[in-house]
PDB file of C-alpha atoms in Angstrom:
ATOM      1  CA  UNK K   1       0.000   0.000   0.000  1.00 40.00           C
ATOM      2  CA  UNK K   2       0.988   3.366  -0.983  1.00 53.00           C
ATOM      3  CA  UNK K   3      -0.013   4.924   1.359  1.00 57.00           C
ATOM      4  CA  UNK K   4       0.140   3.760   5.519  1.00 61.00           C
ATOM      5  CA  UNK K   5      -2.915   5.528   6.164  1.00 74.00           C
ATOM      6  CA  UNK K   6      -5.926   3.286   6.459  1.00 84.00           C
ATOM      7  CA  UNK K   7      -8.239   6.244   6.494  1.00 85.00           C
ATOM      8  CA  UNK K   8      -7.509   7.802   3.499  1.00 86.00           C
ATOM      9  CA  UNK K   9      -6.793   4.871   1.627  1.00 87.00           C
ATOM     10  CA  UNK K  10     -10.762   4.012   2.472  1.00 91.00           C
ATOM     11  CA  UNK K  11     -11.438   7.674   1.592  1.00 92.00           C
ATOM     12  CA  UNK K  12     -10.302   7.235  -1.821  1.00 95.00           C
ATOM     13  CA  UNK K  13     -12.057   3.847  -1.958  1.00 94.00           C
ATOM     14  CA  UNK K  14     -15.533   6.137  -1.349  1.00 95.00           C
ATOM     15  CA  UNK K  15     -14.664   8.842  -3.739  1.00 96.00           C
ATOM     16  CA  UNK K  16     -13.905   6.059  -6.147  1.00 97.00           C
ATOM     17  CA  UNK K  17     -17.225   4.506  -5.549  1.00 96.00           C
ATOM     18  CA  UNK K  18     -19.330   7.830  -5.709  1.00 96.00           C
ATOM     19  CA  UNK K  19     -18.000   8.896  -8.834  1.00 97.00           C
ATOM     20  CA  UNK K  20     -18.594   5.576 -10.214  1.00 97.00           C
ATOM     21  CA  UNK K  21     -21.723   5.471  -8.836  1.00 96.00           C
ATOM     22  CA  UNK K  22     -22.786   8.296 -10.849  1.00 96.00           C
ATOM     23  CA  UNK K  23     -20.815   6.792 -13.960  1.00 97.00           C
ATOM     24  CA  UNK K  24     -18.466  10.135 -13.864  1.00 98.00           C
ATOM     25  CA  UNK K  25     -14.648  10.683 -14.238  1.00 98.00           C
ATOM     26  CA  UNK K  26     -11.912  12.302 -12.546  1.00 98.00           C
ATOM     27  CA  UNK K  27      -8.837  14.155 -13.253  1.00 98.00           C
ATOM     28  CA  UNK K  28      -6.534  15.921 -10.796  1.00 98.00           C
ATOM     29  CA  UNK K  29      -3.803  18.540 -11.324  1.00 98.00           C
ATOM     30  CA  UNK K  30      -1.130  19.129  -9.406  1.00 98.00           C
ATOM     31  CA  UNK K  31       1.289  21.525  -8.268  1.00 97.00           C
ATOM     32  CA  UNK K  32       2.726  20.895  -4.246  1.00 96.00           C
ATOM     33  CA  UNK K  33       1.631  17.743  -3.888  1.00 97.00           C
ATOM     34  CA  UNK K  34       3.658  16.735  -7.789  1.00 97.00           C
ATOM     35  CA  UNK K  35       1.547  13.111  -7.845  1.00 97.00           C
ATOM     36  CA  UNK K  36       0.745  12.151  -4.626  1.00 96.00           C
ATOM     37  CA  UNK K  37      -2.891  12.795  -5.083  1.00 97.00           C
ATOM     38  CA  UNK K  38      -3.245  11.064  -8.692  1.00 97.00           C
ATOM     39  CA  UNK K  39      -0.751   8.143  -6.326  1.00 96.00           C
ATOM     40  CA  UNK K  40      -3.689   7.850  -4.095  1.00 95.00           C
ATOM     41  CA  UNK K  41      -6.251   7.424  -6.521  1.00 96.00           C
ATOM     42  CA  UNK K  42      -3.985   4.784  -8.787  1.00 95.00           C
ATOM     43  CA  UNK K  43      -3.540   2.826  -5.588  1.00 92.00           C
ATOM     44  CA  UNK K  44      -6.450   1.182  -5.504  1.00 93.00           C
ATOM     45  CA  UNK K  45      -7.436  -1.787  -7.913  1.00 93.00           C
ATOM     46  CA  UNK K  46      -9.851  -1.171 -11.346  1.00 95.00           C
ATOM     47  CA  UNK K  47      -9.498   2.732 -10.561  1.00 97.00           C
ATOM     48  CA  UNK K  48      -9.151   3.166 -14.367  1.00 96.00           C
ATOM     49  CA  UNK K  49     -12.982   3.270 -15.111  1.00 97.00           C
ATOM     50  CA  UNK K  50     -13.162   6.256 -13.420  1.00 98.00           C
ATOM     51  CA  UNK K  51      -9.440   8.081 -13.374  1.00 98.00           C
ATOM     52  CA  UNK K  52      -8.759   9.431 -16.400  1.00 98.00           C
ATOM     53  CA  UNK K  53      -5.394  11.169 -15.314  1.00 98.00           C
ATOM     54  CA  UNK K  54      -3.396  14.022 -13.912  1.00 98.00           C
ATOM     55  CA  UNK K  55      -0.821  16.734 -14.309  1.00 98.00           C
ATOM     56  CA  UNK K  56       2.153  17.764 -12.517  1.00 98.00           C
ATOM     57  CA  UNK K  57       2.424  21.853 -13.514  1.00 98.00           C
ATOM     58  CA  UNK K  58       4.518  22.714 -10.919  1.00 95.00           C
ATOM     59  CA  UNK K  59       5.647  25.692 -13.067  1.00 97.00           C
ATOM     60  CA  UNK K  60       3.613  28.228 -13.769  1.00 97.00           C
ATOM     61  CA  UNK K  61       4.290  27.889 -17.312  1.00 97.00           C
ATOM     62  CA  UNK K  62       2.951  24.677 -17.032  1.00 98.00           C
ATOM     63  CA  UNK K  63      -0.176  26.143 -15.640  1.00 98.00           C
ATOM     64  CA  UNK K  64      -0.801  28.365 -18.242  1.00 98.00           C
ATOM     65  CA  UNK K  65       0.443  26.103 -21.382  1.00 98.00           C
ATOM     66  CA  UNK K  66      -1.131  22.711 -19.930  1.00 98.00           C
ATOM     67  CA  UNK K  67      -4.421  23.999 -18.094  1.00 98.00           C
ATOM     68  CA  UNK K  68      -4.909  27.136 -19.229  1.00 98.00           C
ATOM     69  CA  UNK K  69      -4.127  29.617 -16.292  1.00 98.00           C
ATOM     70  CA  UNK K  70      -4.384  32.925 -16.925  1.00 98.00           C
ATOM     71  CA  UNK K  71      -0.898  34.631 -17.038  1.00 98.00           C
ATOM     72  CA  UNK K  72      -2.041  37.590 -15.890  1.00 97.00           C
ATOM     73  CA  UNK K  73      -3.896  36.177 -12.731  1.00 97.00           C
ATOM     74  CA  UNK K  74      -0.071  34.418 -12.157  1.00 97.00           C
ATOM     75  CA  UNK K  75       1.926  37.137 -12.865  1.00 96.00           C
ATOM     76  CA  UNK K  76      -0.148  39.411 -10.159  1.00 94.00           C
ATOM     77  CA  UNK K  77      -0.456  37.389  -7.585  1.00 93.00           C
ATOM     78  CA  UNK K  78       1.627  33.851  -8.157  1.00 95.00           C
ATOM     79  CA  UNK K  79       0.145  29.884  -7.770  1.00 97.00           C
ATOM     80  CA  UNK K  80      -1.000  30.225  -4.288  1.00 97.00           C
ATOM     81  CA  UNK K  81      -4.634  31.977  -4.467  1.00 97.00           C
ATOM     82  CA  UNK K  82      -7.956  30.297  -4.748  1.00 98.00           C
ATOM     83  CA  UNK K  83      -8.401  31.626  -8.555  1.00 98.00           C
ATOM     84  CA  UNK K  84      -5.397  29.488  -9.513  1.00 98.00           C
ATOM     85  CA  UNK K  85      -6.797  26.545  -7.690  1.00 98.00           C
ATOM     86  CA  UNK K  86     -10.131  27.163  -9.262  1.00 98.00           C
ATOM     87  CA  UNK K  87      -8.643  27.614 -12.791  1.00 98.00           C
ATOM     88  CA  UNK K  88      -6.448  24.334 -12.188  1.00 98.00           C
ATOM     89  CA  UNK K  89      -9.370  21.930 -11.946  1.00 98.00           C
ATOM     90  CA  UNK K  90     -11.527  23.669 -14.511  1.00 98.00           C
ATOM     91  CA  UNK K  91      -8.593  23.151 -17.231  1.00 98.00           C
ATOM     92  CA  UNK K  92      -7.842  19.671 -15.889  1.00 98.00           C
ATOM     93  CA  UNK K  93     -11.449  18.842 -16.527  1.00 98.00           C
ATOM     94  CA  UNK K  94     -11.592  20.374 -20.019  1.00 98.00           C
ATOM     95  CA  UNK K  95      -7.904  19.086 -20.843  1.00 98.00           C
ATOM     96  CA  UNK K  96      -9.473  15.161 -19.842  1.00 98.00           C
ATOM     97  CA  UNK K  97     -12.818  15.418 -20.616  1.00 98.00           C
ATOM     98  CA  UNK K  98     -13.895  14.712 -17.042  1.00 98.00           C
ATOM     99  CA  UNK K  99     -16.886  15.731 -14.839  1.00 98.00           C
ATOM    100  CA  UNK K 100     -14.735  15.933 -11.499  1.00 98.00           C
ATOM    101  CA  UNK K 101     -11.536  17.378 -11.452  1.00 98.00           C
ATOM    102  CA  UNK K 102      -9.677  18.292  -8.410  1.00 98.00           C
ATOM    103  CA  UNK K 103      -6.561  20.630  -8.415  1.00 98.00           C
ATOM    104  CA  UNK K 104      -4.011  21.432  -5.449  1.00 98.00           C
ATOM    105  CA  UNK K 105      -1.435  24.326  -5.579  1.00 98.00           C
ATOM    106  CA  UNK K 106       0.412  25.924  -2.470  1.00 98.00           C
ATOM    107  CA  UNK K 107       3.372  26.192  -0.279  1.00 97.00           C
ATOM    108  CA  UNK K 108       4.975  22.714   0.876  1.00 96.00           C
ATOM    109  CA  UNK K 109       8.024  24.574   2.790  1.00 94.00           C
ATOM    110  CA  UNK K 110      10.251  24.390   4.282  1.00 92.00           C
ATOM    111  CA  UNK K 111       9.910  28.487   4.040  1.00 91.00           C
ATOM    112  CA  UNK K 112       7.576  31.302   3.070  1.00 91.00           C
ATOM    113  CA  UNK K 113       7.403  31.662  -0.944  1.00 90.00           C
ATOM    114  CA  UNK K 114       5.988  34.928  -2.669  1.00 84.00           C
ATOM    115  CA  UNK K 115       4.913  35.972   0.455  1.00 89.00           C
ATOM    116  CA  UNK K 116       2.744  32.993   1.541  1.00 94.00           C
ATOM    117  CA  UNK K 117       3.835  31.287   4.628  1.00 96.00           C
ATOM    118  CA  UNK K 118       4.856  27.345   4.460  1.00 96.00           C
ATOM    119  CA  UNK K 119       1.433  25.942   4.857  1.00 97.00           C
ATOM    120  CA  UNK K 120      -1.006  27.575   2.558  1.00 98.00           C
ATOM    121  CA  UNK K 121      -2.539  25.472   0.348  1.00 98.00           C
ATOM    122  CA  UNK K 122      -5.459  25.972  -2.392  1.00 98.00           C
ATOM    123  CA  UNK K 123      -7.446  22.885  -3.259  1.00 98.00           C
ATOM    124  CA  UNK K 124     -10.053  23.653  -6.209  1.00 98.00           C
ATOM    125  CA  UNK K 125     -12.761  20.667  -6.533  1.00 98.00           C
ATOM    126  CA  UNK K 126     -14.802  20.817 -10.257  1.00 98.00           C
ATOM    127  CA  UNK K 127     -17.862  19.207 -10.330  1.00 97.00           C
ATOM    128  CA  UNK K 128     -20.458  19.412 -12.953  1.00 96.00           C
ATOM    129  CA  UNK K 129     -22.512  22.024 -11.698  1.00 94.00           C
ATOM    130  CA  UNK K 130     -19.520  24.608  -9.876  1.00 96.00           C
ATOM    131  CA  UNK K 131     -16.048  24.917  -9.098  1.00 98.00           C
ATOM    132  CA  UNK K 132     -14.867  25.082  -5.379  1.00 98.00           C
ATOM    133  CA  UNK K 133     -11.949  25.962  -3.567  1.00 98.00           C
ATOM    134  CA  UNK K 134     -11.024  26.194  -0.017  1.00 98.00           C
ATOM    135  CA  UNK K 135      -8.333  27.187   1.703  1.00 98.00           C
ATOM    136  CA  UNK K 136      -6.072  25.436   4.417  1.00 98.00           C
ATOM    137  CA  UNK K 137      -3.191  26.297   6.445  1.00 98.00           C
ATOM    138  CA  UNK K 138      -1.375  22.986   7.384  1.00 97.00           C
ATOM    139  CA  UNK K 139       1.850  22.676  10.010  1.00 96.00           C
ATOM    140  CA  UNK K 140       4.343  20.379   9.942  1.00 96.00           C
ATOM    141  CA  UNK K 141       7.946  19.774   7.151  1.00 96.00           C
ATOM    142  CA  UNK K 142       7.229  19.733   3.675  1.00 96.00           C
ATOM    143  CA  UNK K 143       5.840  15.771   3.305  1.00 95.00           C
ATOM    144  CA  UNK K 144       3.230  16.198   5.899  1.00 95.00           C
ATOM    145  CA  UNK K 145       1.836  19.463   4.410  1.00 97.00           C
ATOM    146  CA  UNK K 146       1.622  17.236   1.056  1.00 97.00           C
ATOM    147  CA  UNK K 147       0.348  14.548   2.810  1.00 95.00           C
ATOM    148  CA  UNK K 148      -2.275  16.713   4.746  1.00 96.00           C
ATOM    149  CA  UNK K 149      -2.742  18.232   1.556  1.00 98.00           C
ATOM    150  CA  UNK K 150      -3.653  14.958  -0.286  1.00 97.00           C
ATOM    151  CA  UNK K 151      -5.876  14.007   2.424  1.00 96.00           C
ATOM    152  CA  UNK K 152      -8.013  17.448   2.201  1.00 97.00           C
ATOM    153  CA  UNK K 153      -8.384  17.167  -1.322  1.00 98.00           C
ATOM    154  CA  UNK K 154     -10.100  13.927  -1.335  1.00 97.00           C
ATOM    155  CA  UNK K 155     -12.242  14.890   1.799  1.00 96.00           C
ATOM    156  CA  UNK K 156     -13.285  18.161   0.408  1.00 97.00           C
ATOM    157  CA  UNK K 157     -14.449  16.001  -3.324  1.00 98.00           C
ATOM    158  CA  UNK K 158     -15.761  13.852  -1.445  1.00 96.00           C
ATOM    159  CA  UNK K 159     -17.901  16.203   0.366  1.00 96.00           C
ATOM    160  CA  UNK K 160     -18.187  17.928  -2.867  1.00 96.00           C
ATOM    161  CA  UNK K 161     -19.709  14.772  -4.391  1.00 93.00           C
ATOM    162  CA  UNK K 162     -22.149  13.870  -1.416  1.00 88.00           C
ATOM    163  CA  UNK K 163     -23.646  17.334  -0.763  1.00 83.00           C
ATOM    164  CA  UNK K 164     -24.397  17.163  -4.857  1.00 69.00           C
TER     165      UNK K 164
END
């Protein structure tokens, strides 16, 4: 197992099975977290019904060629804001063709980076009817952040699926 955590690893499994339930696909894109999240997904067996893919864009060139960030959004305020979050999953979802998308882009540490502290983290959840982001300010060295990272994304989908 990928991943030691027994509650996230039946997190996943629920995501899994509510997407599939409503015969949906996901994508994810990445920036901080640079595969973990699209790890935990591919972790569990027959996942490839329902995960379509990811993207690492840790850049933000790779933002704007790959997904489709606005340059201008970057260039004013950087990758950490809820827009960029937001504007990760939507061109995730386009890019894959899929009806949930989830996108994660922050500040693993160990310092401060363009003026966000070590910590701050954007996750932006697509479904088919809105995009949401929320944002989270997580302690620790830079692998629990994108572990606690990971573990808020697929809590806030899944919520995100549910409450749909």
């Amino acid at each position: 197992m990928l991943f030691a955590d027994e509650e996230l690893s039946q997190q996943v499994a629920s995501v899994i099975a509510q997407i599939r339930k409503r015969n949906a696909t996901v994508s994810v894109a990445e920036s901080l977290t640079g595969g973990l999240l699209a790890a935990a997904f591919v972790a569990v067996p027959g996942v490839s019904d329902i995960f379509c893919g990811g993207a690492v864009t840790y850049t933000n060139e790779m933002k704007i060629k790959v997904l489709g960030v606005d340059s201008e959004l970057l260039a004013c305020g950087g990758a950490v804001q809820a827009e960029v979050a937001a504007q990760m999953a939507s061109g995730i979802a386009k890019l894959y063709g899929t009806e949930f998308a989830i996108a994660t882009t922050g500040v693993a540490g160990p310092g401060a980076s363009a003026g966000k502290a070590a910590g701050t983290v954007f996750i932006g959840v697509k479904t088919p009817d809105a995009v949401t982001v929320c944002e989270y300010h997580f302690s620790g060295d830079r692998q629990q952040v994108r572990m606690q990272s990971v573990a808020a994304a697929i809590s806030l989908i899944f919520t995100e699926i549910v409450s749909k």
